[in-house]
């Protein structure tokens, strides 16, 4: 079965939308933030904990799984869900973002991309067909079309060539796509160029995908530019399909994305911050390694309902981090992910009540951007 | 309340004994293996997982907690149980074993031991009184008397002086002990010298502790010598008090210890092995990093009831280890600890049925020592 998106309510004052997505592994509500499970594991969490934090869907990385353990092993295990023992929805990216950060511009041809493995330097070649073939074998619920994700900034000419090629790649990938239980999203690009975003959206929509991803964000542009990139394209995307803003996970960016009509987000930020000892709180980010928490026997965020905040103190988390005990990173990962997922829960509730802007204002008043 | 040991059954054919120990944080059965939570956390596990694997009691390290976060912080948190959010029984060691591995012989005086912090090289001084004071503040259920744990081998003369001093240290520690909710164990030493083990036992028992630890094992001696060290002393220990063999956790050593009358064990081996990718199985230890497990979609040990073996395959665990994902170490830690705790469950059942030797034979026939 393909996924089924149902638009249930539109906020009266913004483009924010509330809906649901049904998959073969259960239904989840949107807008939704997806924890990232790069190598078939959300770093430091087990599948029970992923469920506990209310993750409706997780993301896993095609590039990483292609290299390790290899898509054939995942396939022999019965697909990614069985391999990692996770029975909720999974989305896989196309590998493009990882590949392009390892490739040089001259390595990109019409056929595909040549790059070096980050593990052993081995020369690898990824094509639109290969990306789809790998994802078909991984058997995620949602696969991504192979795109070029150019750095920021590039010239208009570069970007024009790039989006045109990405459309040709999208067609090639769609042509070989062969998994009836998997859905396929197209990716729109175009950088900060309004007409290219429009063109990319329209051409991608013509190919009739099961959903649409907005790419090329969080690659170095400033925030106002990122918000424009969303606006330029999203108006050309169909209302009856989900929209996914790739690689975005700052709390305030979730609000900005939702306000502009985005349904899905993913980002490594919450787990990466956690591994460095940082935590989201209602009042902004804090660094738990700070000596001032040595004797602070209060929770990381007293307004949070996660396992970390309900059971442990800042002093204990700080001790674990300083003593290099992985439980500290795990508890903070759980907290940071739950923090973003709880924002999305609040957002969904607010949209249903046409109170999105009130919620946004309240959140921004507390949350000091650092 | 002090702990209460109840001897419930003695095996007809060996010195193995089945009993229970009541503490302020619940009752557990003996013989029991204690997972080690060095720095107020059993490495990679959270307290729920410690409970799930059936750990009746855990051990935490006085030396490590003294240095980090400091006993005063633990005390301000409400004691070790509250600090680490673990409401089961906890035993603390005396710090001696860690200190002596960092000290040189000339640094040991009648007063105490001078040594360097393993964290920052700072000069530290630990005395019998200080060890007890720290443990009183940590508020564990069972504290250990401060002893010298000499290396193996040492001369008879060295060992004689050492055990005599350890008795004087035991008296000094007992004199300052001041926590009505904590019990105190004495530690017997004497190396491989039968008369010194006898003397150490008799003198320690005269001081009337709540339990007795057998020390100086697993410090380099061969297995037959270790078994003799247990035998030399244990016959002089009272039947109505628990006996704890320190630092021993090889599966076969658990059988050998129980057969000789030991009730409690601890060892970092199961979690340390796990972090290096090794797992106990019914048929011996295996290295999950081995390429032969790449496509092995069976559990680590199909006879095991732990979370790791019930939900994950060798291929997935291997992937996590190779990809350096901490979930791999965590799942193997859970498995290895559960493996030892399950051995103890089987042993307790066998003792109650006077079938300890049958169980031991069956286990040894399967388990190939590596």
XYZ file of C-alpha atoms in Angstrom:
740
model
C 0.000 0.000 0.000
C 1.095 3.560 -0.786
C 0.849 6.174 1.968
C -2.398 8.118 2.261
C -2.297 11.768 3.260
C -5.499 13.309 4.614
C -5.732 17.071 5.091
C -8.025 17.563 8.093
C -7.801 21.207 9.007
C -6.278 24.438 7.729
C -5.375 27.193 10.166
C -7.548 30.268 9.513
C -4.702 32.776 9.813
C -1.693 31.058 8.215
C -0.868 28.296 5.757
C -0.377 25.821 8.631
C -2.196 22.532 8.095
C -3.171 19.571 10.232
C -3.454 16.135 8.680
C -2.629 12.449 8.943
C -0.501 10.042 6.949
C -1.398 6.369 6.836
C 1.360 3.862 6.128
C 1.745 0.102 6.219
C 3.297 0.552 9.645
C 0.637 2.771 11.185
C -0.805 6.263 10.951
C 0.775 9.474 12.210
C -0.366 13.066 12.466
C 1.215 16.032 10.714
C 2.961 18.402 11.131
C 5.536 15.913 12.464
C 9.228 16.015 13.305
C 11.185 12.880 12.299
C 14.103 11.704 14.475
C 17.076 10.698 12.340
C 18.284 7.096 12.513
C 21.294 7.486 10.229
C 22.673 3.957 10.446
C 19.427 2.070 11.169
C 19.435 3.328 14.766
C 18.441 6.667 16.262
C 21.750 7.333 17.988
C 21.715 6.083 21.629
C 17.972 5.189 21.593
C 16.336 1.809 21.206
C 13.066 1.325 19.293
C 10.985 1.306 22.492
C 12.331 4.732 23.358
C 11.588 6.006 19.842
C 7.975 4.986 20.377
C 7.879 6.449 23.900
C 8.846 9.931 22.726
C 5.921 9.956 20.306
C 7.877 9.797 17.048
C 5.311 9.226 14.318
C 7.947 8.405 11.715
C 11.740 8.230 11.614
C 14.296 8.842 8.879
C 17.193 6.606 7.902
C 20.041 7.332 5.488
C 20.348 5.516 2.198
C 23.983 6.474 1.693
C 25.047 5.116 5.093
C 23.052 1.881 4.781
C 24.318 1.330 1.247
C 27.893 1.408 2.578
C 27.133 -0.373 5.854
C 25.743 -3.019 6.166
C 24.694 -2.888 2.493
C 21.130 -2.914 1.150
C 21.258 -6.623 0.329
C 21.830 -7.559 3.969
C 18.973 -5.292 5.051
C 16.805 -6.873 2.374
C 17.737 -10.404 3.457
C 16.831 -9.425 7.033
C 13.327 -8.690 5.733
C 13.736 -4.959 5.154
C 14.729 -2.057 7.348
C 11.840 -2.402 9.829
C 12.763 -5.984 10.653
C 16.500 -5.363 10.508
C 16.320 -2.669 13.195
C 13.270 -4.083 14.982
C 11.205 -0.931 14.473
C 7.584 -1.417 13.448
C 6.711 2.252 12.890
C 6.889 4.232 9.630
C 10.348 4.882 8.157
C 11.405 7.354 5.487
C 14.718 7.023 3.655
C 16.514 9.937 2.051
C 18.068 9.528 -1.408
C 21.727 9.743 -0.421
C 22.173 12.968 -2.369
C 22.896 15.218 0.581
C 25.622 12.920 1.969
C 27.092 12.212 -1.460
C 27.377 15.861 -2.472
C 29.136 16.775 0.725
C 31.773 14.177 -0.255
C 31.942 14.946 -3.995
C 33.526 17.807 -5.957
C 31.463 19.695 -8.581
C 33.455 18.166 -11.456
C 32.412 14.712 -10.222
C 28.772 15.351 -11.134
C 27.751 14.207 -14.602
C 24.448 13.575 -16.312
C 24.829 9.916 -15.434
C 25.364 10.391 -11.698
C 27.922 11.302 -9.054
C 31.421 9.987 -8.402
C 32.637 10.368 -4.825
C 34.784 8.762 -2.176
C 33.473 6.629 0.680
C 33.846 8.445 4.018
C 34.746 5.094 5.576
C 37.631 3.828 3.442
C 38.076 6.308 0.583
C 36.812 3.780 -1.956
C 35.592 5.347 -5.218
C 31.823 5.055 -5.497
C 29.250 5.964 -8.136
C 25.671 6.834 -7.305
C 22.984 7.313 -9.947
C 19.260 8.081 -9.725
C 18.507 4.476 -10.627
C 20.917 3.098 -8.025
C 19.480 5.304 -5.267
C 15.972 4.037 -6.004
C 17.144 0.453 -6.294
C 18.803 0.665 -2.860
C 15.726 2.265 -1.300
C 13.421 -0.322 -2.884
C 15.511 -2.991 -1.188
C 15.650 -1.156 2.146
C 11.833 -1.258 1.926
C 11.203 1.979 3.817
C 7.660 3.376 3.730
C 8.694 6.531 1.929
C 11.627 6.829 -0.497
C 13.163 9.992 -1.928
C 13.922 10.811 -5.525
C 17.670 11.320 -6.206
C 18.501 15.025 -6.462
C 21.469 17.320 -6.522
C 21.648 19.404 -3.367
C 23.964 22.293 -4.427
C 25.892 24.240 -1.839
C 24.924 27.817 -0.967
C 25.524 30.131 -2.714
C 25.974 29.079 -6.351
C 25.452 31.115 -9.522
C 22.069 31.314 -11.226
C 23.503 29.433 -14.187
C 24.790 26.587 -12.015
C 21.466 26.301 -10.232
C 19.487 26.349 -13.484
C 21.522 23.469 -14.906
C 21.246 21.661 -11.598
C 17.446 21.830 -11.246
C 16.978 20.794 -14.853
C 19.216 17.781 -14.300
C 17.450 16.964 -11.043
C 14.160 16.786 -12.971
C 15.743 14.412 -15.508
C 17.091 12.352 -12.592
C 13.629 12.316 -10.987
C 12.168 10.865 -14.195
C 14.879 8.213 -14.417
C 14.391 7.226 -10.790
C 10.634 7.039 -11.131
C 11.006 4.856 -14.226
C 12.885 2.120 -12.341
C 10.971 2.439 -9.052
C 9.651 -1.000 -8.210
C 8.218 -1.501 -4.729
C 4.426 -1.538 -4.356
C 4.652 -1.072 -0.571
C 6.764 2.039 -0.817
C 5.824 5.629 -1.679
C 8.093 8.026 -3.543
C 8.591 11.740 -2.903
C 9.978 14.192 -5.427
C 12.464 16.843 -4.299
C 12.243 20.469 -5.345
C 15.366 22.612 -5.493
C 16.285 26.015 -6.938
C 18.230 27.681 -4.173
C 17.213 31.275 -3.485
C 16.072 31.897 -7.085
C 12.315 32.431 -7.165
C 11.779 31.454 -10.795
C 13.899 28.308 -10.473
C 11.997 27.240 -7.340
C 8.741 27.790 -9.266
C 9.985 25.864 -12.285
C 11.359 23.041 -10.131
C 8.073 22.713 -8.247
C 5.885 22.723 -11.324
C 8.019 20.218 -13.215
C 8.325 17.919 -10.197
C 4.575 18.016 -9.572
C 3.980 17.059 -13.230
C 5.731 13.779 -12.474
C 3.023 13.051 -9.874
C 4.864 11.907 -6.755
C 3.288 10.682 -3.495
C 4.650 13.714 -1.684
C 7.116 16.569 -2.139
C 10.318 17.474 -0.366
C 11.762 20.947 -0.200
C 15.520 20.627 -0.543
C 18.519 22.890 -0.444
C 17.629 24.355 2.934
C 19.933 24.451 5.943
C 22.971 24.354 3.652
C 24.434 27.686 4.711
C 21.799 30.266 3.809
C 20.546 32.762 6.406
C 17.136 32.304 8.011
C 15.182 34.892 5.964
C 16.537 33.268 2.792
C 15.504 29.820 4.003
C 11.982 31.033 4.701
C 11.820 32.568 1.201
C 12.998 29.293 -0.357
C 9.984 27.615 1.251
C 7.559 30.328 0.155
C 8.786 30.494 -3.449
C 7.888 26.894 -4.129
C 5.275 25.656 -1.700
C 2.379 27.479 -3.361
C 2.837 25.292 -6.447
C 2.617 22.044 -4.501
C -0.726 20.185 -4.447
C -2.808 20.422 -1.283
C -3.554 16.718 -1.163
C 0.060 15.600 -0.829
C 2.454 15.939 2.143
C 5.307 18.474 2.071
C 8.590 17.700 3.748
C 11.234 20.319 4.585
C 14.545 18.468 4.633
C 17.237 18.877 7.294
C 15.487 21.542 9.361
C 15.087 21.145 13.116
C 15.737 24.372 15.043
C 12.648 24.856 17.228
C 11.854 28.267 15.738
C 12.336 26.915 12.194
C 9.679 24.296 12.879
C 7.227 27.123 13.586
C 8.356 29.044 10.494
C 8.027 25.965 8.306
C 4.605 24.980 9.610
C 3.360 28.547 9.189
C 4.287 28.287 5.497
C 2.511 24.953 4.970
C 5.144 22.288 5.772
C 4.009 18.890 7.144
C 7.246 17.021 7.862
C 10.713 17.882 9.156
C 13.895 16.000 10.012
C 17.217 17.020 11.498
C 20.205 15.497 13.317
C 20.349 18.596 15.541
C 18.514 17.263 18.639
C 20.645 14.109 18.912
C 23.879 15.847 17.910
C 23.323 18.601 20.486
C 22.610 15.932 23.088
C 25.865 14.136 22.413
C 27.631 17.427 23.061
C 25.751 17.949 26.322
C 23.275 20.574 25.121
C 19.567 20.514 25.836
C 16.573 22.370 24.504
C 14.428 23.968 27.170
C 11.367 26.173 27.066
C 13.720 29.092 27.720
C 16.369 28.238 25.154
C 19.327 25.879 24.883
C 21.489 25.077 27.905
C 24.869 23.360 28.227
C 24.618 20.677 30.884
C 28.402 20.478 31.225
C 28.351 23.930 32.781
C 29.652 23.895 36.372
C 26.599 25.801 37.553
C 24.556 22.592 37.243
C 26.850 20.646 39.589
C 24.383 20.829 42.463
C 21.212 21.556 40.500
C 18.791 18.846 41.522
C 15.973 20.023 39.229
C 15.040 18.454 35.852
C 16.566 19.631 32.565
C 13.179 21.171 31.697
C 10.539 21.074 34.416
C 7.758 21.507 31.819
C 8.838 18.345 29.926
C 7.209 14.918 30.229
C 10.112 12.820 28.923
C 11.875 9.973 30.775
C 14.918 12.203 31.318
C 13.022 15.094 32.887
C 10.662 12.938 34.931
C 13.404 10.879 36.569
C 16.768 12.639 36.557
C 18.348 15.870 37.706
C 20.664 18.266 35.921
C 23.344 17.354 38.481
C 23.152 13.670 37.558
C 23.093 14.329 33.802
C 26.088 16.641 34.214
C 27.913 13.932 36.179
C 27.242 11.382 33.421
C 28.465 13.759 30.712
C 31.626 14.732 32.595
C 32.326 11.077 33.428
C 31.787 10.198 29.741
C 28.973 7.756 30.487
C 26.724 7.152 27.462
C 23.547 7.199 29.576
C 23.960 10.984 29.733
C 23.934 11.346 25.949
C 21.017 8.949 25.730
C 18.871 10.769 28.281
C 19.562 14.123 26.613
C 18.837 12.664 23.154
C 15.499 11.424 24.459
C 14.796 14.832 25.941
C 15.788 16.870 22.879
C 13.784 14.675 20.525
C 10.786 14.706 22.830
C 11.117 18.495 23.060
C 10.724 18.888 19.280
C 7.998 16.249 19.052
C 6.109 17.978 21.857
C 6.371 21.285 19.969
C 4.720 19.532 17.041
C 1.996 18.139 19.313
C 1.313 21.644 20.595
C 1.358 22.973 17.036
C -1.139 20.372 15.820
C -3.484 21.183 18.685
C -3.146 24.903 17.992
C -3.856 24.477 14.268
C -7.025 22.525 15.011
C -8.150 25.440 17.196
C -6.970 28.110 14.698
C -4.564 29.361 17.353
C -1.249 28.689 15.641
C -0.054 32.304 15.803
C -0.890 32.580 19.518
C 1.143 29.468 20.205
C 4.017 30.732 18.086
C 4.069 34.050 19.906
C 4.010 32.377 23.308
C 6.844 30.039 22.307
C 9.025 32.816 20.876
C 8.490 34.971 23.963
C 9.986 32.240 26.131
C 12.574 30.818 23.806
C 15.614 33.018 23.577
C 17.458 32.323 20.357
C 21.090 31.675 21.131
C 17.576 -0.946 59.028
C 20.562 -3.233 58.613
C 20.374 -5.985 55.987
C 18.976 -9.340 57.066
C 20.420 -12.525 55.605
C 18.323 -15.684 55.810
C 19.856 -19.041 54.949
C 17.026 -21.088 53.445
C 18.616 -24.195 51.991
C 21.980 -25.903 51.838
C 22.812 -28.138 48.878
C 23.242 -31.748 50.059
C 26.356 -32.434 48.017
C 28.343 -29.193 48.132
C 28.729 -26.073 50.242
C 26.358 -24.166 47.918
C 23.662 -22.256 49.790
C 20.385 -20.601 48.893
C 19.180 -17.605 50.885
C 17.723 -14.130 50.817
C 18.957 -10.697 51.827
C 16.480 -8.045 52.919
C 17.466 -4.406 52.531
C 15.761 -1.039 52.833
C 15.358 -1.152 49.044
C 13.891 -4.625 48.735
C 14.806 -8.262 49.119
C 16.938 -10.343 46.772
C 17.880 -14.005 46.580
C 21.386 -15.425 46.848
C 23.615 -16.575 45.245
C 23.448 -13.355 43.204
C 25.654 -11.664 40.634
C 25.896 -7.868 40.996
C 26.244 -5.687 37.872
C 28.866 -2.975 38.372
C 27.759 0.656 38.164
C 31.192 2.225 38.553
C 30.218 5.884 38.233
C 26.618 5.683 39.515
C 25.493 4.084 36.247
C 25.788 0.537 34.954
C 27.583 1.425 31.736
C 25.091 1.897 28.823
C 22.048 0.721 30.858
C 19.347 2.788 32.508
C 17.763 1.789 35.843
C 14.720 0.246 34.143
C 17.002 -2.074 32.213
C 18.885 -2.989 35.395
C 15.571 -4.096 36.886
C 14.508 -5.904 33.708
C 17.572 -8.161 33.688
C 16.749 -9.309 37.219
C 19.649 -7.674 39.044
C 18.919 -8.109 42.751
C 21.627 -5.659 43.789
C 24.224 -3.543 42.011
C 27.666 -2.325 42.992
C 29.025 1.202 42.721
C 32.592 2.425 43.247
C 33.502 4.604 46.195
C 36.793 5.744 44.655
C 35.132 6.935 41.449
C 32.229 8.673 43.188
C 34.597 10.312 45.668
C 36.460 11.908 42.743
C 33.390 12.532 40.590
C 30.891 13.986 41.406
C 32.046 13.898 45.052
C 30.230 12.273 47.976
C 28.806 15.590 49.165
C 26.911 16.124 45.921
C 25.555 12.575 46.073
C 24.559 13.196 49.680
C 22.844 16.490 48.824
C 20.941 14.663 46.072
C 19.521 12.428 48.810
C 22.023 9.572 48.553
C 23.122 7.308 45.744
C 19.705 5.747 45.110
C 18.075 9.106 44.485
C 21.083 10.536 42.656
C 21.011 7.779 40.046
C 17.259 7.113 40.250
C 17.696 3.468 41.236
C 15.448 2.153 43.974
C 16.996 -1.293 44.337
C 19.766 -2.383 46.725
C 23.249 -0.917 46.165
C 26.590 -2.053 47.561
C 29.634 0.212 47.519
C 33.186 -1.076 47.548
C 35.779 0.589 49.796
C 37.935 2.159 47.099
C 40.891 -0.026 48.048
C 41.106 -2.004 44.845
C 41.121 1.121 42.644
C 43.498 2.998 44.951
C 46.080 0.218 45.128
C 46.181 -0.131 41.378
C 47.169 3.577 41.283
C 49.551 3.573 44.293
C 53.076 2.293 44.715
C 53.930 0.034 47.707
C 55.964 2.794 49.382
C 52.831 4.967 49.387
C 51.085 2.685 51.877
C 51.495 3.641 55.533
C 49.732 2.718 58.739
C 47.677 5.871 58.367
C 46.422 5.200 54.837
C 47.369 5.345 51.160
C 48.811 8.180 49.073
C 48.075 7.932 45.343
C 47.431 9.980 42.248
C 44.000 10.679 40.805
C 43.531 8.840 37.487
C 41.643 11.903 36.216
C 44.072 14.767 36.803
C 47.081 13.328 38.647
C 46.163 15.201 41.834
C 47.746 13.745 44.988
C 45.108 12.079 47.147
C 45.093 10.379 50.531
C 42.620 7.682 51.464
C 42.300 6.282 54.983
C 40.009 3.679 56.525
C 38.074 6.478 58.213
C 37.742 8.478 55.006
C 36.508 5.455 53.027
C 33.779 4.827 55.600
C 32.879 8.508 55.802
C 32.453 8.657 52.013
C 30.357 5.486 51.972
C 28.211 6.720 54.876
C 27.439 9.796 52.788
C 26.810 7.811 49.598
C 24.218 5.955 51.683
C 24.505 2.623 49.901
C 22.788 -0.372 51.517
C 26.053 -2.223 52.080
C 29.446 -0.593 52.639
C 32.860 -2.252 52.607
C 35.604 -2.005 55.186
C 38.811 -0.407 53.805
C 41.439 -3.054 53.054
C 44.720 -3.446 51.279
C 44.349 -5.577 48.176
C 47.963 -6.658 47.489
C 49.029 -7.685 44.015
C 49.780 -11.344 43.223
C 52.236 -12.704 44.061
C 53.829 -11.038 47.102
C 56.089 -12.541 49.758
C 54.698 -14.198 52.870
C 56.199 -11.434 54.969
C 54.542 -8.714 52.900
C 51.196 -10.448 53.076
C 51.466 -11.030 56.836
C 52.114 -7.340 57.477
C 49.322 -6.444 55.075
C 46.596 -8.616 56.626
C 47.538 -7.443 60.108
C 47.267 -3.824 58.990
C 43.985 -4.543 57.216
C 42.563 -5.802 60.539
C 43.710 -2.614 62.260
C 42.142 -0.608 59.412
C 38.892 -2.605 59.769
C 38.731 -1.660 63.473
C 39.368 2.010 62.699
C 36.698 2.071 59.987
C 34.171 0.317 62.181
C 34.832 2.824 64.977
C 33.781 5.802 62.849
C 30.976 4.059 60.940
C 27.879 6.154 61.389
C 24.885 5.316 59.200
C 22.037 3.315 60.786
C 20.550 2.471 57.375
C 23.756 0.972 56.053
C 25.374 -2.404 56.715
C 29.120 -2.966 56.816
C 31.061 -5.936 55.459
C 34.558 -6.910 56.545
C 37.083 -8.026 53.952
C 39.340 -11.037 54.403
C 42.681 -11.211 52.631
C 45.788 -13.383 52.913
C 46.637 -14.195 49.325
C 47.426 -17.841 48.688
C 48.762 -18.427 52.225
C 46.460 -20.796 54.063
C 47.395 -19.708 57.594
C 47.086 -16.010 56.749
C 43.640 -16.562 55.191
C 42.620 -18.437 58.367
C 44.000 -15.708 60.626
C 42.419 -12.935 58.533
C 39.026 -14.654 58.605
C 39.042 -15.328 62.327
C 40.187 -11.824 63.242
C 37.703 -10.182 60.876
C 34.836 -12.296 62.196
C 35.754 -11.270 65.746
C 34.892 -7.694 64.734
C 31.338 -8.874 63.981
C 30.485 -7.430 60.565
C 27.127 -7.697 58.753
C 28.746 -9.799 56.066
C 32.170 -10.889 54.812
C 33.963 -10.277 51.551
C 36.691 -12.469 50.171
C 39.296 -10.218 48.634
C 42.515 -10.571 46.701
C 40.958 -12.783 44.041
C 41.125 -12.127 40.311
C 44.335 -10.134 40.777
C 46.538 -12.339 38.642
C 46.495 -15.743 40.332
C 45.615 -18.892 38.374
C 42.203 -20.499 38.769
C 43.192 -23.388 41.098
C 44.889 -20.839 43.377
C 41.775 -18.654 43.373
C 39.607 -21.610 44.340
C 42.022 -22.443 47.181
C 41.936 -18.836 48.412
C 38.165 -19.225 48.798
C 38.421 -22.607 50.525
C 41.156 -21.547 52.962
C 39.007 -18.881 54.542
C 35.336 -19.555 53.955
C 35.107 -22.334 56.533
C 35.838 -19.789 59.260
C 33.022 -17.461 58.215
C 29.714 -17.634 60.120
C 26.804 -19.392 58.416
C 24.329 -16.667 59.251
C 26.096 -13.901 57.340
C 26.451 -13.403 53.560
C 29.790 -14.075 51.826
C 30.836 -11.979 48.869
C 33.628 -12.931 46.440
C 34.938 -9.671 45.032
C 35.713 -9.029 41.366
C 34.835 -12.485 40.059
C 32.473 -12.928 37.115
C 33.645 -15.596 34.658
C 30.649 -17.939 34.250
C 32.608 -20.999 35.397
C 34.003 -19.072 38.389
C 30.456 -18.340 39.514
C 29.861 -22.100 39.710
C 33.181 -22.664 41.494
C 32.443 -19.914 43.997
C 28.904 -21.037 44.738
C 30.092 -24.626 45.166
C 32.434 -23.382 47.907
C 29.746 -21.399 49.733
C 29.812 -17.915 48.160
C 26.586 -15.850 48.068
C 27.505 -12.720 46.128
C 29.716 -11.840 43.162
C 30.546 -8.739 41.132
C 32.644 -8.098 38.061
C 33.028 -5.558 35.249
C 33.638 -8.436 32.820
C 30.129 -8.715 31.278
C 29.849 -4.998 30.464
C 33.498 -4.649 29.444
C 33.251 -7.637 27.108
C 30.073 -6.151 25.646
C 31.755 -2.855 24.869
C 34.373 -4.811 22.935
C 31.712 -6.722 21.016
C 31.932 -10.024 22.880
C 28.968 -12.005 24.117
C 28.497 -14.927 26.469
C 26.498 -17.774 25.001
C 25.558 -21.206 26.277
C 28.379 -22.550 24.103
C 31.047 -20.059 25.100
C 32.035 -16.511 24.239
C 31.636 -15.170 20.707
C 32.941 -12.020 19.008
C 30.049 -10.299 17.259
C 32.427 -8.221 15.120
C 33.398 -11.400 13.298
C 32.505 -11.235 9.583
C 30.769 -14.595 9.812
C 27.843 -12.902 11.579
C 27.266 -10.437 8.727
C 24.214 -12.293 7.468
C 23.370 -14.252 10.607
C 19.766 -13.381 11.359
C 19.561 -15.479 14.538
C 19.762 -14.128 18.117
C 23.069 -13.829 19.988
C 21.939 -16.749 22.188
C 18.698 -18.444 21.186
C 18.271 -19.836 24.713
C 18.327 -16.344 26.283
C 15.268 -14.347 27.357
C 16.853 -10.868 27.329
C 15.698 -7.857 25.306
C 18.687 -8.235 22.995
C 18.101 -11.890 22.166
C 14.314 -11.611 21.919
C 14.346 -8.681 19.459
C 17.610 -8.433 17.548
C 19.817 -10.521 15.290
C 23.560 -11.075 15.288
C 23.682 -9.298 11.902
C 22.098 -6.158 13.362
C 24.269 -6.180 16.494
C 27.349 -6.629 14.308
C 26.240 -3.703 12.132
C 25.827 -1.481 15.207
C 29.257 -2.454 16.555
C 31.030 -1.923 13.230
C 29.212 1.397 12.714
C 30.196 2.418 16.265
C 26.601 2.907 17.399
C 26.233 2.706 21.184
C 23.002 0.714 20.962
C 25.175 -2.290 20.041
C 27.208 -2.037 23.233
C 24.049 -1.498 25.229
C 22.223 -4.522 23.848
C 25.265 -6.740 24.419
C 25.722 -5.346 27.950
C 22.116 -6.243 28.691
C 22.652 -9.696 27.258
C 25.915 -10.434 29.062
C 24.548 -9.264 32.414
C 21.330 -11.201 31.932
C 23.405 -14.254 30.996
C 25.219 -14.207 34.355
C 22.064 -13.372 36.306
C 20.250 -16.216 34.576
C 23.056 -18.580 35.562
C 22.478 -17.508 39.155
C 18.725 -18.088 38.796
C 19.420 -21.594 37.504
C 21.911 -22.153 40.306
C 19.432 -21.069 42.995
C 16.788 -23.401 41.597
C 19.294 -26.255 41.449
C 20.446 -25.694 45.048
C 16.855 -25.799 46.277
C 16.478 -29.169 44.543
C 19.930 -30.425 45.677
C 20.928 -30.643 42.030
C 23.737 -28.107 41.944
C 26.356 -30.561 40.663
C 24.077 -31.785 37.866
C 23.536 -28.202 36.729
C 27.251 -27.468 36.917
C 28.102 -30.531 34.831
C 25.496 -29.660 32.217
C 26.751 -26.086 32.012
C 30.416 -27.083 31.732
C 29.638 -29.635 29.040
C 28.183 -26.888 26.852
C 30.402 -24.004 27.766
C 33.764 -24.226 26.087
C 36.270 -22.205 28.051
C 38.087 -19.833 25.707
